[in-house]
Amino acid sequence: LREFGISGAVPRIIGCQAEGANCYADAMRTGARRPTHVAHPRTVALSIAEEIGGYPALDAIRQSGGDALAVSDVAIRDSMNHLLGQG
């Protein structure tokens, strides 16, 4: 955004992950230099269920002064229902 003149500064990046696949949130919490390996990721958010994330994403979060957090599958389902007008 900064390179295209849309923002004068890099926005803080906040990563939000399912608790069952939280390689960035865990790395931020523990101070790990690389994304944490999550053996057998389990979550309703199947498209993000990966065992380990990429270092560039974790580095971007840190460089932006951001953070990463993990949310429960219950919270993911509740949010989906809310967006669908069912909650």
Coordinates of C-alpha atoms in Angstrom, one line a residue:
L1 CA 0.0 0.0 0.0
R2 CA 2.9 2.3 0.8
E3 CA 4.6 1.6 -2.5
F4 CA 1.4 2.5 -4.5
G5 CA 0.9 5.7 -2.5
I6 CA -2.3 4.5 -0.9
S7 CA -0.9 4.7 2.6
G8 CA 1.9 6.7 4.1
A9 CA 2.9 3.9 6.4
V10 CA 2.7 0.2 6.5
P11 CA -0.5 -0.8 8.2
R12 CA -0.3 -3.2 11.2
I13 CA -0.9 -6.7 10.0
I14 CA -3.1 -8.8 12.3
G15 CA -3.1 -12.5 11.4
C16 CA -6.2 -14.4 12.6
Q17 CA -6.0 -18.2 12.6
A18 CA -8.0 -21.2 13.7
E19 CA -6.7 -22.6 17.0
G20 CA -6.2 -26.0 15.3
A21 CA -3.9 -24.5 12.7
N22 CA -2.2 -21.6 14.4
C23 CA 1.4 -21.6 13.3
Y24 CA 1.7 -17.8 13.2
A25 CA -0.2 -17.0 16.4
D26 CA 1.9 -19.6 18.2
A27 CA 5.2 -18.2 16.8
M28 CA 4.2 -14.7 17.9
R29 CA 3.2 -15.9 21.3
T30 CA 6.4 -17.8 21.9
G31 CA 8.8 -15.5 20.0
A32 CA 9.8 -18.2 17.6
R33 CA 11.8 -17.0 14.6
R34 CA 9.9 -19.3 12.2
P35 CA 6.3 -20.4 12.0
T36 CA 5.6 -23.2 14.4
H37 CA 4.9 -26.6 13.1
V38 CA 1.3 -27.7 13.8
A39 CA 1.1 -31.5 13.5
H40 CA -2.2 -32.7 12.1
P41 CA -4.0 -29.4 11.8
R42 CA -7.7 -29.7 12.7
T43 CA -10.2 -26.9 12.0
V44 CA -13.5 -26.2 10.3
A45 CA -11.5 -23.7 8.2
L46 CA -10.0 -26.3 5.9
S47 CA -8.5 -23.9 3.4
I48 CA -6.1 -22.6 6.1
A49 CA -5.4 -26.0 7.8
E50 CA -1.6 -26.2 7.1
E51 CA 1.1 -27.8 9.1
I52 CA 3.4 -24.8 8.8
G53 CA 3.2 -21.4 7.3
G54 CA 5.7 -19.4 5.3
Y55 CA 8.4 -17.3 6.9
P56 CA 7.6 -14.2 4.8
A57 CA 4.1 -13.9 6.3
L58 CA 5.4 -14.1 9.9
D59 CA 8.2 -11.6 9.0
A60 CA 5.6 -9.2 7.5
I61 CA 3.5 -9.4 10.6
R62 CA 6.5 -8.6 12.8
Q63 CA 7.8 -5.8 10.5
S64 CA 4.4 -4.1 10.6
G65 CA 4.3 -4.1 14.4
G66 CA 1.3 -6.4 14.2
D67 CA 0.3 -9.6 15.9
A68 CA -1.4 -12.9 15.3
L69 CA -4.2 -14.5 17.2
A70 CA -6.0 -17.8 17.2
V71 CA -9.8 -18.3 17.4
S72 CA -11.9 -21.3 18.2
D73 CA -13.9 -23.3 15.7
V74 CA -17.0 -22.2 17.6
A75 CA -16.1 -18.6 17.0
I76 CA -15.5 -19.3 13.3
R77 CA -18.9 -21.0 13.0
D78 CA -20.6 -18.2 14.9
S79 CA -19.0 -15.6 12.7
M80 CA -20.0 -17.5 9.5
N81 CA -23.6 -17.7 10.8
H82 CA -23.6 -14.0 11.6
L83 CA -22.4 -13.1 8.1
L84 CA -25.1 -15.3 6.7
G85 CA -27.7 -13.5 8.7
Q86 CA -28.4 -16.7 10.8
G87 CA -26.8 -15.5 14.1

